[in-house]
Amino acid sequence: MTKLSTYHPAVTRIIENINKVIIGKQEPIILSLTALLAGGHVLLEDVPGVGKTMLVRSLARSVDCDFKRIQFTPDLLPSDVTGVSIYNPKTLEFEFRPGPILGNIVLADEINRTSPKTQSSLLEAMEEKNITVEGNALPLADPFFVMATQNPVDYEGTYPLPEAQLDRFLLKIQMGYPNAAEELRMLSSVDENHPITRVEPVMTKDELVQMQRDVTNVYMDRQIQQYIVNLAQASRKHPDVYLGLSPRGSIALARAAKAYAYIHYRDYVIPDDVQTLAPYVIGHRVLLRSEARYDGLTPEKLIQRLLEAVEVPVEKESVHER
Amino acid sequence: MPKKDQQLQVLRYLVYLCGFLLFWEWLRPLEEISDTGSLPMFVLFTAVCFLLSALKLRWWLSFLLKLVLTAVVLQVILAEENLLSGSWVALFQDEIQTNLQLLFTGELALLTPFFRTLLFLILLWLMSNLLYYWFIIANRIFFFIIMTFVYIGVLDTFTPYDGSGPIVRIFVLSFFAMGIAAFTRIYQTGEKQQLPKRLLLWSGPLLALLVLSAAVGYAAPKLPPQWADPVPFIQKMSGTDKEEAGSGGVRKVGFGEDDSQLGGPFVQDNSVAFWAATEAAGYWRADSKDVYTGKGWERSRQVQPQSFQSGESLNLDLYQEDVVKEPREAIVYPNVNEVLDRLLYPYGTQTFFSDPVSVAVDSDFGVVETFNRSQYPSEPYTIAFDEPQYNIEDLRRDPGIEDQNTHNRYTQLPETLPNRVRVLASEITGSEATRYDKAKAVEQYFNQNGFQYRTQDVPVPEEDQDYVDQFLFDSKIGYCDNFSSAMVVLLRAADIPARWVKGFTEGQPGSNPNVSAPADMDSYVVTNANAHSWVEVYFPETGWVPFEPTQGFSNPAEFTSEDDAAPETPEADTPEPDQEEEAAAPQQEEQPQAEEAENETAQTETSTAISPIYWIIPIAVLLIAVFLLYLTRYKWLTAYYVHKYGKERSEETYEKAYDYLLRLLAHKGYKRQSGETLREYAQTIDKAYGNSRMTELTAAYERILYRNEKSEPLWENAVELWENLIKQAAS
């Protein structure tokens, strides 16, 4: 991650801003921004207390977006997510009270604790970019960015997200623990006020939307597209894989790679972008055969093997083909 | 650490020295199996080449030095022209041109000695480079060692070369080299640095062990060969010849002393034996032999040369006084490079004028020896001779009664001679009345009855086989020695005194470029391929009359008949030989002998398979040159591409240049993995070379590759970076 050290100036501002409250964690920040700029969503999988909420909140504040949080519990209902119409005795009308999903940046905490019914209401919104409440279709805010978290340790009473749903997340990120030095710095910088108050917006919401639009204009050479396709094909043909990368996964990888290139202040994608993002994009989209899993194969190892096996395009052959 | 590197270098040079000594073993047999002379010169040349390679001079300096060395060696060996004179360059050009033509047309046998020597020197030169690469750079010696053993083994099996001594030397040398190489590897990884002491501790026992095991191996009783001798086996498999067996050495044509073991194939040697200018062309006589042993020819007594003064009569007594003769003159110009210690002379020679060369004559055998020819190698000698004309009527009238001594001496035959030879002799001659007609009948016998003139695939008689008997009844294949010996033996079996004569045919028209012969004489060039043997039959009233039984040759002696209307010349007598080439050759009655001889040589050359040695050297030079070019390909390719892409400006240049860089780096051990991106690879390279050139170069290349940018302007900026990088990588 550190090898690509030149960032887009706006991105640099955001990173520096977030770094005021989060020490270290460069990788999740960059990846979150990648998903945000690519118009995708992030599934954060990690143990509690590593700064997931703080990451999302500081990110939302930096880009001047309103932040909503949904704590998923087993008894949470879909209407708790989308919002509900309540009868107002004064006006004698039903008034719509928007749910938390109508914010710009939504933290869906412990998404696997709630029932599939409620999960799907969120996931549907993520995919469709609008919600249907009492027969009325409501558009979601723009930008709209969901960061869902799930706890990998505690499985009791959880409803694991089905594969089809996982596919809706552009990236799946692990937060990870800070290293000793970072943790030490954390302790010494704790003060009275909630740290989030130190974070000021560094850009407007409109600027963010503009950046998202710019990302779609990043040039992706046919060779890179071919490379992504080759990776997808390889993942499907791999003997240890039960379910390979879906076409939606390929598109996700291409989108993410563009955003990643943009963050690194490039207007073209290089194979390194694809390689760096591959574990985060592909990891939660493939299913390994159980035999392979018993043999100790993990999606990360699988992706590593795929990246080693698939030829990186280094010659301008496709140009001549065209 | 540099000190250790130096020490390692010393060890490698020690192995390299062993390599040279091993290569020397490659050169040693050449003297025996081929006509390579001046071997010490070649070994010296090789040694200097090895040394120059080892000195690590700049390549052009080393090249120049080796070039000069080649010229010097050529000069010393051939001594044709003075090295410093301008004509040398012209000669060189001329030689190269003509020989390259010959090379491309495949007429390898005609290559001049100059060019063959040059090729051989180039071969040695290339070998020194190759061994330097193997021993010092690649540090691989095993292959060469194996090749050396194979080489000596093959030579020992298929040629007369005796490899039992060399194999012991090679054993000690190669195992010592491998021992030192092993020590080098151990030393390389080890920590301690006391090289001399450790080397001594290592090589001392190593040498002792080697010498001991070699001695034990040499002295120990050995089983006889468990496999059959491969030579007859291979010949049998390839169907070369059923008869051919025993020690099948290939001999070389030319004039030699020892005729006691005749048989076997020989190689053509077209080097000049001498030049001659003569008023009457004829065979050049050199020697005669009288005792047939069953294997070859020997003398009944030692040659007893009588010293002779220039101008004195020689008393060669080849014919009687009353034979019609014509006084003639001839001049012989010896070839300085092929000094014969014999004088060649035509029939009827009266005297020599050979100041200052002193000469001794054994008139009985017709041997004219010289004593101090080597001091005057180029001294020509003049011969006055009476060209005889043999009257056929006189020959027919000859009663054929000679004194008992002469008769006994020239009808000698070995007891071992199979009886069927005698039977055949009486069959051939039985119906003829006179000695002349009997002799003619025997002479003609070889033109029919399935005899074939050949120089290759001529079988060597086996231990219990008679040389003539084998030729007459089994093989019917052979060259002049077979035909002439057979004729002499058949005549003797028919009780006609005859003897076996050696010398040269008249040669081909052509003059020595260095001397001008008298205008009224015909000039001839006589090569070693013209060496010949024929038959003389004794007629008491005429003398010794030459006969020519060999197919394709015709008797140059003049025969006259009183019946002038039909002059009975040998040509008229001789039916066309039944070989296709012969039949195709024009043979007119009055055709000059010389021209016919030319046909003969041409025929011999085409029908003779060229000795493999002529092929081996050019092919070996080519192969090794290609191999060396391949080994050093990244050196010269880099120089070429730096030059090319340094100037070139096109859309593809960056791509091609970058691609070559990747290949070069891969060759240098930095191979890019297929899943590795250029950036990651560039970082590896930069880490290895301690700069950031590759990353910079790659960053621009990425823009071309993944951003579809125009490469030309980018190349303009990157070319210097690329050059620096590629030079760093190539060094």
PDB file of N, CA and C in Angstrom, chain B residues 217-249:
ATOM      1  N   GLY B 217      45.869 -48.589 -11.579  1.00  0.00           N
ATOM      2  CA  GLY B 217      45.039 -48.896 -12.735  1.00  0.00           C
ATOM      3  C   GLY B 217      45.886 -49.348 -13.904  1.00  0.00           C
ATOM      4  N   TYR B 218      47.045 -48.707 -14.049  1.00  0.00           N
ATOM      5  CA  TYR B 218      47.899 -49.018 -15.184  1.00  0.00           C
ATOM      6  C   TYR B 218      48.532 -50.403 -15.037  1.00  0.00           C
ATOM      7  N   ALA B 219      48.935 -50.674 -13.779  1.00  0.00           N
ATOM      8  CA  ALA B 219      49.670 -51.911 -13.544  1.00  0.00           C
ATOM      9  C   ALA B 219      48.741 -53.101 -13.361  1.00  0.00           C
ATOM     10  N   ALA B 220      47.541 -52.834 -12.914  1.00  0.00           N
ATOM     11  CA  ALA B 220      46.653 -53.936 -12.576  1.00  0.00           C
ATOM     12  C   ALA B 220      46.304 -54.744 -13.822  1.00  0.00           C
ATOM     13  N   PRO B 221      46.074 -56.052 -13.647  1.00  0.00           N
ATOM     14  CA  PRO B 221      45.663 -56.857 -14.806  1.00  0.00           C
ATOM     15  C   PRO B 221      44.281 -56.419 -15.264  1.00  0.00           C
ATOM     16  N   LYS B 222      44.121 -56.384 -16.570  1.00  0.00           N
ATOM     17  CA  LYS B 222      42.833 -55.918 -17.106  1.00  0.00           C
ATOM     18  C   LYS B 222      42.204 -57.008 -17.950  1.00  0.00           C
ATOM     19  N   LEU B 223      40.916 -57.046 -17.911  1.00  0.00           N
ATOM     20  CA  LEU B 223      40.194 -58.002 -18.736  1.00  0.00           C
ATOM     21  C   LEU B 223      40.362 -57.614 -20.197  1.00  0.00           C
ATOM     22  N   PRO B 224      40.357 -58.557 -21.057  1.00  0.00           N
ATOM     23  CA  PRO B 224      40.352 -58.199 -22.479  1.00  0.00           C
ATOM     24  C   PRO B 224      39.024 -57.515 -22.815  1.00  0.00           C
ATOM     25  N   PRO B 225      38.958 -56.826 -23.947  1.00  0.00           N
ATOM     26  CA  PRO B 225      37.732 -56.094 -24.292  1.00  0.00           C
ATOM     27  C   PRO B 225      36.530 -57.035 -24.274  1.00  0.00           C
ATOM     28  N   GLN B 226      35.460 -56.590 -23.647  1.00  0.00           N
ATOM     29  CA  GLN B 226      34.271 -57.420 -23.546  1.00  0.00           C
ATOM     30  C   GLN B 226      33.370 -57.266 -24.768  1.00  0.00           C
ATOM     31  N   TRP B 227      33.563 -56.154 -25.443  1.00  0.00           N
ATOM     32  CA  TRP B 227      32.770 -55.933 -26.662  1.00  0.00           C
ATOM     33  C   TRP B 227      33.634 -56.276 -27.856  1.00  0.00           C
ATOM     34  N   ALA B 228      32.987 -56.658 -28.915  1.00  0.00           N
ATOM     35  CA  ALA B 228      33.728 -56.915 -30.149  1.00  0.00           C
ATOM     36  C   ALA B 228      34.306 -55.598 -30.646  1.00  0.00           C
ATOM     37  N   ASP B 229      35.409 -55.697 -31.389  1.00  0.00           N
ATOM     38  CA  ASP B 229      36.017 -54.503 -31.986  1.00  0.00           C
ATOM     39  C   ASP B 229      34.961 -53.801 -32.841  1.00  0.00           C
ATOM     40  N   PRO B 230      34.660 -52.554 -32.529  1.00  0.00           N
ATOM     41  CA  PRO B 230      33.546 -51.904 -33.229  1.00  0.00           C
ATOM     42  C   PRO B 230      33.808 -51.632 -34.705  1.00  0.00           C
ATOM     43  N   VAL B 231      35.085 -51.585 -35.107  1.00  0.00           N
ATOM     44  CA  VAL B 231      35.359 -51.182 -36.493  1.00  0.00           C
ATOM     45  C   VAL B 231      34.786 -52.176 -37.502  1.00  0.00           C
ATOM     46  N   PRO B 232      35.139 -53.456 -37.404  1.00  0.00           N
ATOM     47  CA  PRO B 232      34.548 -54.377 -38.381  1.00  0.00           C
ATOM     48  C   PRO B 232      33.035 -54.445 -38.233  1.00  0.00           C
ATOM     49  N   PHE B 233      32.579 -54.332 -36.994  1.00  0.00           N
ATOM     50  CA  PHE B 233      31.147 -54.413 -36.753  1.00  0.00           C
ATOM     51  C   PHE B 233      30.417 -53.300 -37.505  1.00  0.00           C
ATOM     52  N   ILE B 234      30.917 -52.062 -37.354  1.00  0.00           N
ATOM     53  CA  ILE B 234      30.277 -50.924 -38.007  1.00  0.00           C
ATOM     54  C   ILE B 234      30.350 -51.078 -39.518  1.00  0.00           C
ATOM     55  N   GLN B 235      31.523 -51.557 -39.979  1.00  0.00           N
ATOM     56  CA  GLN B 235      31.649 -51.733 -41.421  1.00  0.00           C
ATOM     57  C   GLN B 235      30.678 -52.777 -41.927  1.00  0.00           C
ATOM     58  N   LYS B 236      30.506 -53.814 -41.120  1.00  0.00           N
ATOM     59  CA  LYS B 236      29.584 -54.855 -41.529  1.00  0.00           C
ATOM     60  C   LYS B 236      28.159 -54.302 -41.569  1.00  0.00           C
ATOM     61  N   MET B 237      27.824 -53.529 -40.542  1.00  0.00           N
ATOM     62  CA  MET B 237      26.476 -52.976 -40.476  1.00  0.00           C
ATOM     63  C   MET B 237      26.219 -52.025 -41.634  1.00  0.00           C
ATOM     64  N   SER B 238      27.228 -51.189 -41.933  1.00  0.00           N
ATOM     65  CA  SER B 238      27.016 -50.209 -42.996  1.00  0.00           C
ATOM     66  C   SER B 238      27.267 -50.823 -44.362  1.00  0.00           C
ATOM     67  N   GLY B 239      27.715 -52.078 -44.370  1.00  0.00           N
ATOM     68  CA  GLY B 239      27.920 -52.766 -45.640  1.00  0.00           C
ATOM     69  C   GLY B 239      29.071 -52.199 -46.436  1.00  0.00           C
ATOM     70  N   THR B 240      30.031 -51.565 -45.758  1.00  0.00           N
ATOM     71  CA  THR B 240      31.147 -50.967 -46.485  1.00  0.00           C
ATOM     72  C   THR B 240      31.904 -52.038 -47.252  1.00  0.00           C
ATOM     73  N   ASP B 241      32.338 -53.033 -46.546  1.00  0.00           N
ATOM     74  CA  ASP B 241      33.062 -54.089 -47.221  1.00  0.00           C
ATOM     75  C   ASP B 241      33.135 -55.320 -46.344  1.00  0.00           C
ATOM     76  N   LYS B 242      32.835 -56.431 -46.942  1.00  0.00           N
ATOM     77  CA  LYS B 242      32.896 -57.673 -46.180  1.00  0.00           C
ATOM     78  C   LYS B 242      34.344 -58.064 -45.897  1.00  0.00           C
ATOM     79  N   GLU B 243      35.189 -57.760 -46.872  1.00  0.00           N
ATOM     80  CA  GLU B 243      36.576 -58.216 -46.770  1.00  0.00           C
ATOM     81  C   GLU B 243      37.382 -57.367 -45.797  1.00  0.00           C
ATOM     82  N   GLU B 244      36.962 -56.129 -45.712  1.00  0.00           N
ATOM     83  CA  GLU B 244      37.791 -55.172 -44.990  1.00  0.00           C
ATOM     84  C   GLU B 244      37.856 -55.503 -43.512  1.00  0.00           C
ATOM     85  N   ALA B 245      39.017 -55.703 -43.025  1.00  0.00           N
ATOM     86  CA  ALA B 245      39.153 -56.040 -41.610  1.00  0.00           C
ATOM     87  C   ALA B 245      40.557 -55.699 -41.178  1.00  0.00           C
ATOM     88  N   GLY B 246      40.839 -55.981 -39.938  1.00  0.00           N
ATOM     89  CA  GLY B 246      42.182 -55.715 -39.433  1.00  0.00           C
ATOM     90  C   GLY B 246      42.387 -54.235 -39.203  1.00  0.00           C
ATOM     91  N   SER B 247      43.616 -53.813 -39.234  1.00  0.00           N
ATOM     92  CA  SER B 247      43.909 -52.428 -38.918  1.00  0.00           C
ATOM     93  C   SER B 247      43.694 -51.577 -40.163  1.00  0.00           C
ATOM     94  N   GLY B 248      42.554 -50.979 -40.249  1.00  0.00           N
ATOM     95  CA  GLY B 248      42.208 -50.236 -41.454  1.00  0.00           C
ATOM     96  C   GLY B 248      42.657 -48.805 -41.402  1.00  0.00           C
ATOM     97  N   GLY B 249      43.923 -48.577 -41.393  1.00  0.00           N
ATOM     98  CA  GLY B 249      44.431 -47.203 -41.370  1.00  0.00           C
ATOM     99  C   GLY B 249      44.320 -46.582 -42.750  1.00  0.00           C
TER     100      GLY B 249
END
